[in-house]
JSON list of C-alpha atoms in Angstrom, two decimals:
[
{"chain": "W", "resi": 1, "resn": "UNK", "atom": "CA", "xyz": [85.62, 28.21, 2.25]},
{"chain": "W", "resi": 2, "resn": "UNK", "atom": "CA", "xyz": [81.57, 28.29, 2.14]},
{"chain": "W", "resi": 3, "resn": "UNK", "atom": "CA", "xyz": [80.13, 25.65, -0.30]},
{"chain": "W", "resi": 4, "resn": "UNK", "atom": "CA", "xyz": [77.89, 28.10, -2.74]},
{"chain": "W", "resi": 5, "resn": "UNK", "atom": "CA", "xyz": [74.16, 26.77, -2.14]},
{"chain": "W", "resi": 6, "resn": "UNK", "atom": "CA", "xyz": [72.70, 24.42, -4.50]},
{"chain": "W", "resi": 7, "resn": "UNK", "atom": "CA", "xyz": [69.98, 26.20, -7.08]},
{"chain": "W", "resi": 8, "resn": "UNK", "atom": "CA", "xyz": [66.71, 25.14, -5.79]},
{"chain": "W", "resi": 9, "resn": "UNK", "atom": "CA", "xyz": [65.49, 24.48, -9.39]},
{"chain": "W", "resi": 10, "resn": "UNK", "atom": "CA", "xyz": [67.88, 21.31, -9.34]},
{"chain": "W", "resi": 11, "resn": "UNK", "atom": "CA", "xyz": [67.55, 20.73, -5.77]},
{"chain": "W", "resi": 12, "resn": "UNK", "atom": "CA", "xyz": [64.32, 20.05, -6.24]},
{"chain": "W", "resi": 13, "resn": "UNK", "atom": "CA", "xyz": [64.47, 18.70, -9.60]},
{"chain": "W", "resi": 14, "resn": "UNK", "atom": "CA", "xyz": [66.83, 16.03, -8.08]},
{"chain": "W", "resi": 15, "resn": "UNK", "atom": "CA", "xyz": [65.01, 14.85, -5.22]},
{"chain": "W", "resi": 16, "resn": "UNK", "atom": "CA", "xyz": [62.17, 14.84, -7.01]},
{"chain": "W", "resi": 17, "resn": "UNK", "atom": "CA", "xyz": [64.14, 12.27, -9.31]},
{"chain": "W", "resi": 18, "resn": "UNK", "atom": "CA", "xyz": [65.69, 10.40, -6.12]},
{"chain": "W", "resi": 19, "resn": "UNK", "atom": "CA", "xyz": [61.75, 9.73, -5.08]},
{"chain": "W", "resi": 20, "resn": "UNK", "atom": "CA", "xyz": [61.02, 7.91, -8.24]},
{"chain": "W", "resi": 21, "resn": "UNK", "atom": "CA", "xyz": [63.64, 5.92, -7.62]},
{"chain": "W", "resi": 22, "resn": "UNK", "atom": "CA", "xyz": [62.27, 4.95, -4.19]},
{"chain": "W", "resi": 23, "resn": "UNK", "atom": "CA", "xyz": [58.84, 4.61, -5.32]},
{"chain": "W", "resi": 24, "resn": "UNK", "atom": "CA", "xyz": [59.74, 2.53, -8.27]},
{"chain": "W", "resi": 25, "resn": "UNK", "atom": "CA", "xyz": [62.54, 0.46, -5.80]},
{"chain": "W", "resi": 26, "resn": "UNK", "atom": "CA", "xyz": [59.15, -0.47, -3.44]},
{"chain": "W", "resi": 27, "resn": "UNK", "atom": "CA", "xyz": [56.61, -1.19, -6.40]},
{"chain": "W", "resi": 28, "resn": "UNK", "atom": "CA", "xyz": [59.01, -3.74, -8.14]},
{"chain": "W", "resi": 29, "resn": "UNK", "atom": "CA", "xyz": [60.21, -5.41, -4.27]},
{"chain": "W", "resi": 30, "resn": "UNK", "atom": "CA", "xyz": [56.42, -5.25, -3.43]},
{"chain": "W", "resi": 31, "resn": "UNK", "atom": "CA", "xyz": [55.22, -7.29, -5.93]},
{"chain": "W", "resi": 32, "resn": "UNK", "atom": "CA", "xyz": [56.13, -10.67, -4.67]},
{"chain": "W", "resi": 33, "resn": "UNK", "atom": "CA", "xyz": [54.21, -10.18, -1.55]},
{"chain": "W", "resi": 34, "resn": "UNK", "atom": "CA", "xyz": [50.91, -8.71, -2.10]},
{"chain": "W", "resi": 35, "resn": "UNK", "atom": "CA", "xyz": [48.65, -9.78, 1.16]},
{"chain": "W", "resi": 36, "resn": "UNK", "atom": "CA", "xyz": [48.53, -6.02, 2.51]},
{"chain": "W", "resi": 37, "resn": "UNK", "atom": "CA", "xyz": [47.33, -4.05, -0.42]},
{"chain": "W", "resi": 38, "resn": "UNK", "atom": "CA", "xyz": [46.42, -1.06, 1.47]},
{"chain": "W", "resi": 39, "resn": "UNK", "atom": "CA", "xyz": [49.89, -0.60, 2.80]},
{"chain": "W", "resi": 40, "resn": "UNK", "atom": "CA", "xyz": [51.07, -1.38, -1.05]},
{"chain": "W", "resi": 41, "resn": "UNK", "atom": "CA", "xyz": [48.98, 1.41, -1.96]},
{"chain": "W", "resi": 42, "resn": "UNK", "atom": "CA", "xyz": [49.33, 3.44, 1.15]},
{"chain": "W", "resi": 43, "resn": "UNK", "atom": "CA", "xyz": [53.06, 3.69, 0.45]},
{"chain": "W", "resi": 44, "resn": "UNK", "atom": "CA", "xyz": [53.14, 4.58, -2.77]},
{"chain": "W", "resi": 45, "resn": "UNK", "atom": "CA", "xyz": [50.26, 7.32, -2.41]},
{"chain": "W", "resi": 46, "resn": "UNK", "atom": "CA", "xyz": [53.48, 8.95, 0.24]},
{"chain": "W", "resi": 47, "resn": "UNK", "atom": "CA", "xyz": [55.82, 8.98, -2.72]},
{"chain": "W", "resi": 48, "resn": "UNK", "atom": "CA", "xyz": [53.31, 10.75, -5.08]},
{"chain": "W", "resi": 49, "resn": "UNK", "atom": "CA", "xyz": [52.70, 13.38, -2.64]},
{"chain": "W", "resi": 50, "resn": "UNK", "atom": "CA", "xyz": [55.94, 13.84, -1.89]},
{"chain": "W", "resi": 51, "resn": "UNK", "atom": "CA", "xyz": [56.50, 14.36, -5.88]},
{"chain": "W", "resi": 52, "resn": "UNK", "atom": "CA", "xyz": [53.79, 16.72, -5.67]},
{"chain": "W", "resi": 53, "resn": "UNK", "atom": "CA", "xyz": [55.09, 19.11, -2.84]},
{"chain": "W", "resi": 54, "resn": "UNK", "atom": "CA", "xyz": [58.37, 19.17, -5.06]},
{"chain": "W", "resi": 55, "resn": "UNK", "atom": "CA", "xyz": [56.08, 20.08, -8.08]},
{"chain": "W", "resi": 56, "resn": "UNK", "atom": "CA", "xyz": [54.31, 23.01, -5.74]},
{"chain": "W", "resi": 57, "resn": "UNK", "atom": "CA", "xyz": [57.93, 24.34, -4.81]},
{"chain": "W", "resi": 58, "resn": "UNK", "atom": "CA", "xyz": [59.02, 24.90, -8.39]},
{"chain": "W", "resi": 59, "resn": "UNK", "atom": "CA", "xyz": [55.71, 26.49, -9.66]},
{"chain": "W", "resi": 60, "resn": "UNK", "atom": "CA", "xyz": [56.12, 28.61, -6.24]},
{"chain": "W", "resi": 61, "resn": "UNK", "atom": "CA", "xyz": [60.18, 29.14, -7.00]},
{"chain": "W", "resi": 62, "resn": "UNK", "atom": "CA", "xyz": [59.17, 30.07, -11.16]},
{"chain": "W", "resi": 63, "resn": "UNK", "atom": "CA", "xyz": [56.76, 32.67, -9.61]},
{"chain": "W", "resi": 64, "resn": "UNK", "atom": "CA", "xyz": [59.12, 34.94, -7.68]},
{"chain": "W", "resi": 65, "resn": "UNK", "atom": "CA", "xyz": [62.55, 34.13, -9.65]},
{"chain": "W", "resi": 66, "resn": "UNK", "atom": "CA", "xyz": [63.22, 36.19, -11.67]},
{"chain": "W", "resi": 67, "resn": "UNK", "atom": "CA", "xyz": [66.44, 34.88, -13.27]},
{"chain": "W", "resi": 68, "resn": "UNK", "atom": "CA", "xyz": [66.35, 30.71, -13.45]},
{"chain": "W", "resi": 69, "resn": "UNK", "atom": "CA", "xyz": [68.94, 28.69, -14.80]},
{"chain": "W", "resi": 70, "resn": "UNK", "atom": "CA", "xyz": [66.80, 27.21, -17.87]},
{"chain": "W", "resi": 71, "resn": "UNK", "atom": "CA", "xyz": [63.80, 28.65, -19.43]},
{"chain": "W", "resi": 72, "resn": "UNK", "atom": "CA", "xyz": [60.70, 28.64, -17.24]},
{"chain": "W", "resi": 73, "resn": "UNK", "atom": "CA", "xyz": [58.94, 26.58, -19.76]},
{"chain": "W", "resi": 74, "resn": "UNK", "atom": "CA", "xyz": [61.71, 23.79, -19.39]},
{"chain": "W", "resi": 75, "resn": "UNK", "atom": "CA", "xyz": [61.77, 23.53, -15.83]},
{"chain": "W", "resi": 76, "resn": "UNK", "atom": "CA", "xyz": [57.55, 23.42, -15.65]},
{"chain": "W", "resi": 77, "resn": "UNK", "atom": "CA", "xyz": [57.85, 20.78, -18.76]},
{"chain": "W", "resi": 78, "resn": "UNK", "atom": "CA", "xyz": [60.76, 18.53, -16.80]},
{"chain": "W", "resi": 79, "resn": "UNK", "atom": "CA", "xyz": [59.14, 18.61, -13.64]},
{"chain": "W", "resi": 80, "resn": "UNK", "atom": "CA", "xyz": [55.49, 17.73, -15.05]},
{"chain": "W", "resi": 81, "resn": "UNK", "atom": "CA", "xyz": [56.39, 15.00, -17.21]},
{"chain": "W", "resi": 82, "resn": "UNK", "atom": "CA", "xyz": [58.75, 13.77, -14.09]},
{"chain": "W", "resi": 83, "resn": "UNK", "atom": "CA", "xyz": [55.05, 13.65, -11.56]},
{"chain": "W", "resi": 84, "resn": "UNK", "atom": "CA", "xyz": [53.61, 11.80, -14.45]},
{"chain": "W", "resi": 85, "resn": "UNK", "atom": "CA", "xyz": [56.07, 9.01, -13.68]},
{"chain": "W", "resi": 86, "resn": "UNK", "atom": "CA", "xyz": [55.40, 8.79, -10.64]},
{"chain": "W", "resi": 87, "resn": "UNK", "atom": "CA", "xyz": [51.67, 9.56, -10.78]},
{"chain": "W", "resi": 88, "resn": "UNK", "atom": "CA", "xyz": [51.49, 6.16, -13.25]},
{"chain": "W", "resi": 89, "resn": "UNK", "atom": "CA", "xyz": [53.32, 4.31, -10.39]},
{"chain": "W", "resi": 90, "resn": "UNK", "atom": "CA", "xyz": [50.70, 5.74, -7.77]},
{"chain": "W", "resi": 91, "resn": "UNK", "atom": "CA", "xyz": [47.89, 4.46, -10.24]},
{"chain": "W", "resi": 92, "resn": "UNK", "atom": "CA", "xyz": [49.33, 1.29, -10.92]},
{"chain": "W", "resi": 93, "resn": "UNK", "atom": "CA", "xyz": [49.51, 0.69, -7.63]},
{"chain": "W", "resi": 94, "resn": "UNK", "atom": "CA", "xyz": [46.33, 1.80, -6.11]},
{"chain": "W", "resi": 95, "resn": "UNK", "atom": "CA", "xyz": [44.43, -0.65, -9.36]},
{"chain": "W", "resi": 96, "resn": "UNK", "atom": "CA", "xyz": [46.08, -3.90, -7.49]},
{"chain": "W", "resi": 97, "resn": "UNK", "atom": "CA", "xyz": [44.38, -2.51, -4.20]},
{"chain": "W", "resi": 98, "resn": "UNK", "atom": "CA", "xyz": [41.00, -1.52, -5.74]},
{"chain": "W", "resi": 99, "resn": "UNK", "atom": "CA", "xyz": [40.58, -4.66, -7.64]},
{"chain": "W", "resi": 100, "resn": "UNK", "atom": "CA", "xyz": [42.42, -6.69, -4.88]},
{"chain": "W", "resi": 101, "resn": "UNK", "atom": "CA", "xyz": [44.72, -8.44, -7.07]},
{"chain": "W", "resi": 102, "resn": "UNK", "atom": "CA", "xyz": [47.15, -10.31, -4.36]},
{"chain": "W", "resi": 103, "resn": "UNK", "atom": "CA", "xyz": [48.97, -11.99, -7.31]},
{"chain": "W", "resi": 104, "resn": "UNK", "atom": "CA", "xyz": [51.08, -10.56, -10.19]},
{"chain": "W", "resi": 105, "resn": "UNK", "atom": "CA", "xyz": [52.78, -12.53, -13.20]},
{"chain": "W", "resi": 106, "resn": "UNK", "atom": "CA", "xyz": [55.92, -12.62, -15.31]},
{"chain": "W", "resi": 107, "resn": "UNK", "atom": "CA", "xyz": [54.63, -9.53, -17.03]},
{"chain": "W", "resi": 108, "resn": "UNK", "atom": "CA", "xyz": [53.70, -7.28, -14.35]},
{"chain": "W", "resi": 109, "resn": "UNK", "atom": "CA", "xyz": [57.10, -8.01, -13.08]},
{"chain": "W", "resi": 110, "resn": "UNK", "atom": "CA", "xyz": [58.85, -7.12, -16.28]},
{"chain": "W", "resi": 111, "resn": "UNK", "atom": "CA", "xyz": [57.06, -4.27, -16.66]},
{"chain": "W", "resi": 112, "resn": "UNK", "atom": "CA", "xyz": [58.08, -3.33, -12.97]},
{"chain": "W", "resi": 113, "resn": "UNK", "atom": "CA", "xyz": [61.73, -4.18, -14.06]},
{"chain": "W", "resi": 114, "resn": "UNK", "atom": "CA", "xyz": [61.71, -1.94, -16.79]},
{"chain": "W", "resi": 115, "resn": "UNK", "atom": "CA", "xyz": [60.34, 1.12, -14.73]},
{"chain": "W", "resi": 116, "resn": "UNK", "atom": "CA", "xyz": [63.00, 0.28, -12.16]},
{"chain": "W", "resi": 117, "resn": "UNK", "atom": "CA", "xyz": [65.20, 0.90, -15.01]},
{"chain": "W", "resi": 118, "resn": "UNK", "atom": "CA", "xyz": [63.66, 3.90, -15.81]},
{"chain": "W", "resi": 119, "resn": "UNK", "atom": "CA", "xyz": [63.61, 5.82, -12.99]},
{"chain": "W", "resi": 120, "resn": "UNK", "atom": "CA", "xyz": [67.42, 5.00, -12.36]},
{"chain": "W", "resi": 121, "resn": "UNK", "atom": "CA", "xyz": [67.91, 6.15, -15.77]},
{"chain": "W", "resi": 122, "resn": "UNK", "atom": "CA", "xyz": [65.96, 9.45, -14.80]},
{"chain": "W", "resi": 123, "resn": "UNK", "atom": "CA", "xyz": [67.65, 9.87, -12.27]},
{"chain": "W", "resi": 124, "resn": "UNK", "atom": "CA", "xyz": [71.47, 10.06, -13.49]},
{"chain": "W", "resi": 125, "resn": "UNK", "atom": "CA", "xyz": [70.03, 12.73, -16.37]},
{"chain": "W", "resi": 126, "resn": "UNK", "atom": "CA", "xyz": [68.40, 14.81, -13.96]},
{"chain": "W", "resi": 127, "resn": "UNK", "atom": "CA", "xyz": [71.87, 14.74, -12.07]},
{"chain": "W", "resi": 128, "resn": "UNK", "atom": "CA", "xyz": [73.81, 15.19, -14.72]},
{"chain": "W", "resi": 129, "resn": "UNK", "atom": "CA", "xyz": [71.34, 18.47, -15.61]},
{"chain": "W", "resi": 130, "resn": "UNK", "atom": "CA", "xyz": [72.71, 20.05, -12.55]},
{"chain": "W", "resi": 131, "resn": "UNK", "atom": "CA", "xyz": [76.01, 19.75, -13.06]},
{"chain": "W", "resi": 132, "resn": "UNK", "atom": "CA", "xyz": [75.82, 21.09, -16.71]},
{"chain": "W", "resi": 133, "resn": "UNK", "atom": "CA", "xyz": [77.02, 17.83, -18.09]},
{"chain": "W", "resi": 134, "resn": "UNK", "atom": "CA", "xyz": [74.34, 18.23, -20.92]},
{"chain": "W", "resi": 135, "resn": "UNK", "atom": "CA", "xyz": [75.67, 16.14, -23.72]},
{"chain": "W", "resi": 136, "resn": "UNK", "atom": "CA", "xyz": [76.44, 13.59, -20.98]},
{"chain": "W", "resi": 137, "resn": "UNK", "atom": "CA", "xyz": [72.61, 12.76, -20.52]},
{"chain": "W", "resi": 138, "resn": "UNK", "atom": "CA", "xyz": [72.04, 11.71, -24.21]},
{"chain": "W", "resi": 139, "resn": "UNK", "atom": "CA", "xyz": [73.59, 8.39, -23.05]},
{"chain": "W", "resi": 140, "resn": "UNK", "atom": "CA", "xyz": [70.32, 8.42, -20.46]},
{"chain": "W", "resi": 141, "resn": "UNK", "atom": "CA", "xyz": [68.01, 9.68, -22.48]},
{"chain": "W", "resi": 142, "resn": "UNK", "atom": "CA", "xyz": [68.87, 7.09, -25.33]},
{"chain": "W", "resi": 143, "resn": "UNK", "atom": "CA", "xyz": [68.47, 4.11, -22.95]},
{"chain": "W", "resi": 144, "resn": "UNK", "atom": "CA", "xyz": [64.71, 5.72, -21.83]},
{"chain": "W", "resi": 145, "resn": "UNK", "atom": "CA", "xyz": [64.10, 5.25, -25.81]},
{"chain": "W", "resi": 146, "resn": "UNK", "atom": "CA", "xyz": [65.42, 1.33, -25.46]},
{"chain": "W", "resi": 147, "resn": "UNK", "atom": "CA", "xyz": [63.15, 0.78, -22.32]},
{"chain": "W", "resi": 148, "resn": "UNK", "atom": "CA", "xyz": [60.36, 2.52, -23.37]},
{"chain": "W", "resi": 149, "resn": "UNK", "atom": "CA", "xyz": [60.67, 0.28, -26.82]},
{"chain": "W", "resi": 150, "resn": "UNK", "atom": "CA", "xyz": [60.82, -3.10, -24.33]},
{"chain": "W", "resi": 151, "resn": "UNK", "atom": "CA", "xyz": [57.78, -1.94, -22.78]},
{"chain": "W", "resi": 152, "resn": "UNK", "atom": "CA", "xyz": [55.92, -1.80, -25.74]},
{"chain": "W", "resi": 153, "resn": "UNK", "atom": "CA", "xyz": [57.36, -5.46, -26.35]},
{"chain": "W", "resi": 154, "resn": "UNK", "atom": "CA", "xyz": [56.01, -6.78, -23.18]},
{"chain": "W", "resi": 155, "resn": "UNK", "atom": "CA", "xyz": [52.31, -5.05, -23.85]},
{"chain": "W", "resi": 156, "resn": "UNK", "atom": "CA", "xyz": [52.08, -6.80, -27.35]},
{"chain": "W", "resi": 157, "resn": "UNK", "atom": "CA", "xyz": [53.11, -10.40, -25.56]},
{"chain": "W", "resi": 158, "resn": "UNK", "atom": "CA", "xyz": [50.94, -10.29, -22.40]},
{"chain": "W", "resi": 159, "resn": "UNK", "atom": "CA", "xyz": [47.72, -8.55, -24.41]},
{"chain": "W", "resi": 160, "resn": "UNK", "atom": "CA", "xyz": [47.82, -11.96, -26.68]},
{"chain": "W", "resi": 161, "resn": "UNK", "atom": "CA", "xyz": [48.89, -14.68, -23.99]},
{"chain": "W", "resi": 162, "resn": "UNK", "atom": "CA", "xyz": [46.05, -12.63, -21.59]},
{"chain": "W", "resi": 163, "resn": "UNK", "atom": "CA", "xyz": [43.31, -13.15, -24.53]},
{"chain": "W", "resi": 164, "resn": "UNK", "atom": "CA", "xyz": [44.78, -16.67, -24.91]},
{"chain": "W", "resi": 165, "resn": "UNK", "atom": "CA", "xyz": [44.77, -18.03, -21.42]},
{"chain": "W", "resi": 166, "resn": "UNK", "atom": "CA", "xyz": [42.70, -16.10, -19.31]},
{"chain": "W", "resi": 167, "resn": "UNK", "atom": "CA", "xyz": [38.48, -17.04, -19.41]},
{"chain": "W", "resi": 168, "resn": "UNK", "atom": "CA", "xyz": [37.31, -15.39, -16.81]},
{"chain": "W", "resi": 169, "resn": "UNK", "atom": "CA", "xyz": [36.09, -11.85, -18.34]},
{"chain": "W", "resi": 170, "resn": "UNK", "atom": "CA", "xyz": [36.56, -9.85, -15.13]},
{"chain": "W", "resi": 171, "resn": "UNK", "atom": "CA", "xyz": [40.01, -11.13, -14.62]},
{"chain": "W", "resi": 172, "resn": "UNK", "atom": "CA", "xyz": [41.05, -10.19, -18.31]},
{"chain": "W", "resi": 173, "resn": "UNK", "atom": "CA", "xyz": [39.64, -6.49, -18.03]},
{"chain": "W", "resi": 174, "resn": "UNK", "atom": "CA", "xyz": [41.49, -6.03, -14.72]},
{"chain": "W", "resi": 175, "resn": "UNK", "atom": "CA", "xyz": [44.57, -7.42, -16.18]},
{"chain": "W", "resi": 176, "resn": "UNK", "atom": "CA", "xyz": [44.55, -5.23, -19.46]},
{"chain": "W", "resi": 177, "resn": "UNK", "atom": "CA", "xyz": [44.13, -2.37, -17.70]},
{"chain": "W", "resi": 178, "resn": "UNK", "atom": "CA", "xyz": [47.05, -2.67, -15.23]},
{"chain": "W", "resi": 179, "resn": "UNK", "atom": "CA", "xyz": [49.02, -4.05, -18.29]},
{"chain": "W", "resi": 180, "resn": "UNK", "atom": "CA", "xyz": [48.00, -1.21, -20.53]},
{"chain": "W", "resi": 181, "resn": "UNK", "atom": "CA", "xyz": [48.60, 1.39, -17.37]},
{"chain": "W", "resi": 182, "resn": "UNK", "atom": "CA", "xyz": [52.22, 0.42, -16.91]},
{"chain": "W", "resi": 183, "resn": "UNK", "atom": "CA", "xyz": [52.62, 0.50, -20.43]},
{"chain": "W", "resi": 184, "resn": "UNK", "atom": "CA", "xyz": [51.90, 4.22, -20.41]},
{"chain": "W", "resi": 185, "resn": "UNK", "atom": "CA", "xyz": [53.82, 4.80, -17.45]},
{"chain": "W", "resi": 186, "resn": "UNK", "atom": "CA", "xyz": [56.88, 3.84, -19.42]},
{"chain": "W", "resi": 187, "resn": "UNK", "atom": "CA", "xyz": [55.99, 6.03, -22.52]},
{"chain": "W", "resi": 188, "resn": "UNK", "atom": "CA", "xyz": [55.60, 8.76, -19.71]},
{"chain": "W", "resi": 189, "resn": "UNK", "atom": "CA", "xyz": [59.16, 8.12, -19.04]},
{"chain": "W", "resi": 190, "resn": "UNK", "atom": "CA", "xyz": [59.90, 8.18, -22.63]},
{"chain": "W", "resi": 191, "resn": "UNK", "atom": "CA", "xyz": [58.09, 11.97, -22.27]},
{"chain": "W", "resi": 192, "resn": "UNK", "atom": "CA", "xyz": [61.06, 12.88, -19.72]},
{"chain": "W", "resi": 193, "resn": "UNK", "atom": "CA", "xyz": [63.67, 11.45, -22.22]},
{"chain": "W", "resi": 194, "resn": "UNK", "atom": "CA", "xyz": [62.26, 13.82, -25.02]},
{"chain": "W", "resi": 195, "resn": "UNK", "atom": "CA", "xyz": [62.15, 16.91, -22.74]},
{"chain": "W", "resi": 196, "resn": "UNK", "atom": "CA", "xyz": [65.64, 16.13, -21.34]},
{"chain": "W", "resi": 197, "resn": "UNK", "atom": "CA", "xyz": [66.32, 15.97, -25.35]},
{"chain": "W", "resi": 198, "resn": "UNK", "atom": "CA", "xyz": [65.04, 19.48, -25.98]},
{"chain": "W", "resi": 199, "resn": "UNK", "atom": "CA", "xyz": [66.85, 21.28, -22.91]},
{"chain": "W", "resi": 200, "resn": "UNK", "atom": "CA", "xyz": [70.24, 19.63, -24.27]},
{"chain": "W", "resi": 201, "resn": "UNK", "atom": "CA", "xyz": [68.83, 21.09, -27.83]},
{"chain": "W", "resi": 202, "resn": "UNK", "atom": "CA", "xyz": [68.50, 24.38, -26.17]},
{"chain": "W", "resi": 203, "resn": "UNK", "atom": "CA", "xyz": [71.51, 24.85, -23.96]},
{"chain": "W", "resi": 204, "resn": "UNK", "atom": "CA", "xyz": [74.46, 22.98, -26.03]}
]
């Protein structure tokens, strides 16, 4: 018997998920050894292009299909907020090799923890989405809420121990802005929960 053929809609929208993963896998097991930033960066900068070639084949896909298995908008809306993850990885990344920061803390690593989380979480959704198991991903999408919530925890502890501790002025910009960057890569994830949300809204 011939296995039917995966839609490429999920196809894509799955290993477009399963590259997160990896990217967000590397960035959290990077962080403890930082003395080859340009391969740090370097690496990462693969997994956002390869996020963006799976972005290119669903705008191409949307353009000659006529029938797709969730509205057009949906698919463009998951698969946009899903390269914002992993755009906010690329840029988190490339700021520790452009302001040659060989050393992290606790809070970079939480942070790093959290979007681990994240794109695992991301991950079983978008799997779940093509199986049909829609009411299935709320269990996902509800733990995206939690992590996104812990992010904005960790933000609010290392912004005061960072004005607290840190004296030098050029070492406190560069670590706000990495802080405040991860930060927003989680609420980006939070931006996949929500439109994982709406398709479940719309398909139920």
């Amino acid at each position: 018997m011939k296995l039917r053929k995966k839609d490429i809609f999920f196809e894509t929208l799955e290993n477009m998920a399963d590259t997160i993963v990896q990217a967000a896998d590397y960035f959290a097991q990077h962080l403890s050894d930082l003395s080859d930033l340009e391969l740090f960066a370097g690496e990462m900068k693969k997994y956002e292009s390869q996020c963006d070639t799976y972005t290119h084949t669903v705008i191409k896909e949307l353009n000659k299909t006529f029938i797709t298995p969730l509205e057009r908008d949906d698919i463009m809306a998951l698969i946009t907020s899903m390269d914002d993850v992993i755009d906010g990885l690329d840029s988190s990344a490339t700021r520790f090799y452009m302001y040659n920061m060989t050393v992290t803390d606790e809070y970079i690593s939480q942070f790093a923890e959290i979007l681990r989380q994240c794109a695992y979480e991301i991950q079983k959704a978008v799997h779940l989405l093509s199986q049909k198991k829609l009411l299935a991903i709320r269990e996902h999408t509800i733990r995206l809420n939690d992590l996104e919530n812990q992010g904005d925890e960790v933000l609010r502890h290392c912004t005061k121990a960072l004005f607290e501790q840190v004296k030098d002025p050029i070492e406190l910009i560069k670590r706000k802005e990495l802080y405040e960057r991860l930060e927003t890569t989680t609420d980006k994830c939070e931006d996949v929960a929500n439109m994982l949300e709406s398709i479940i809204m719309r398909n139920s």
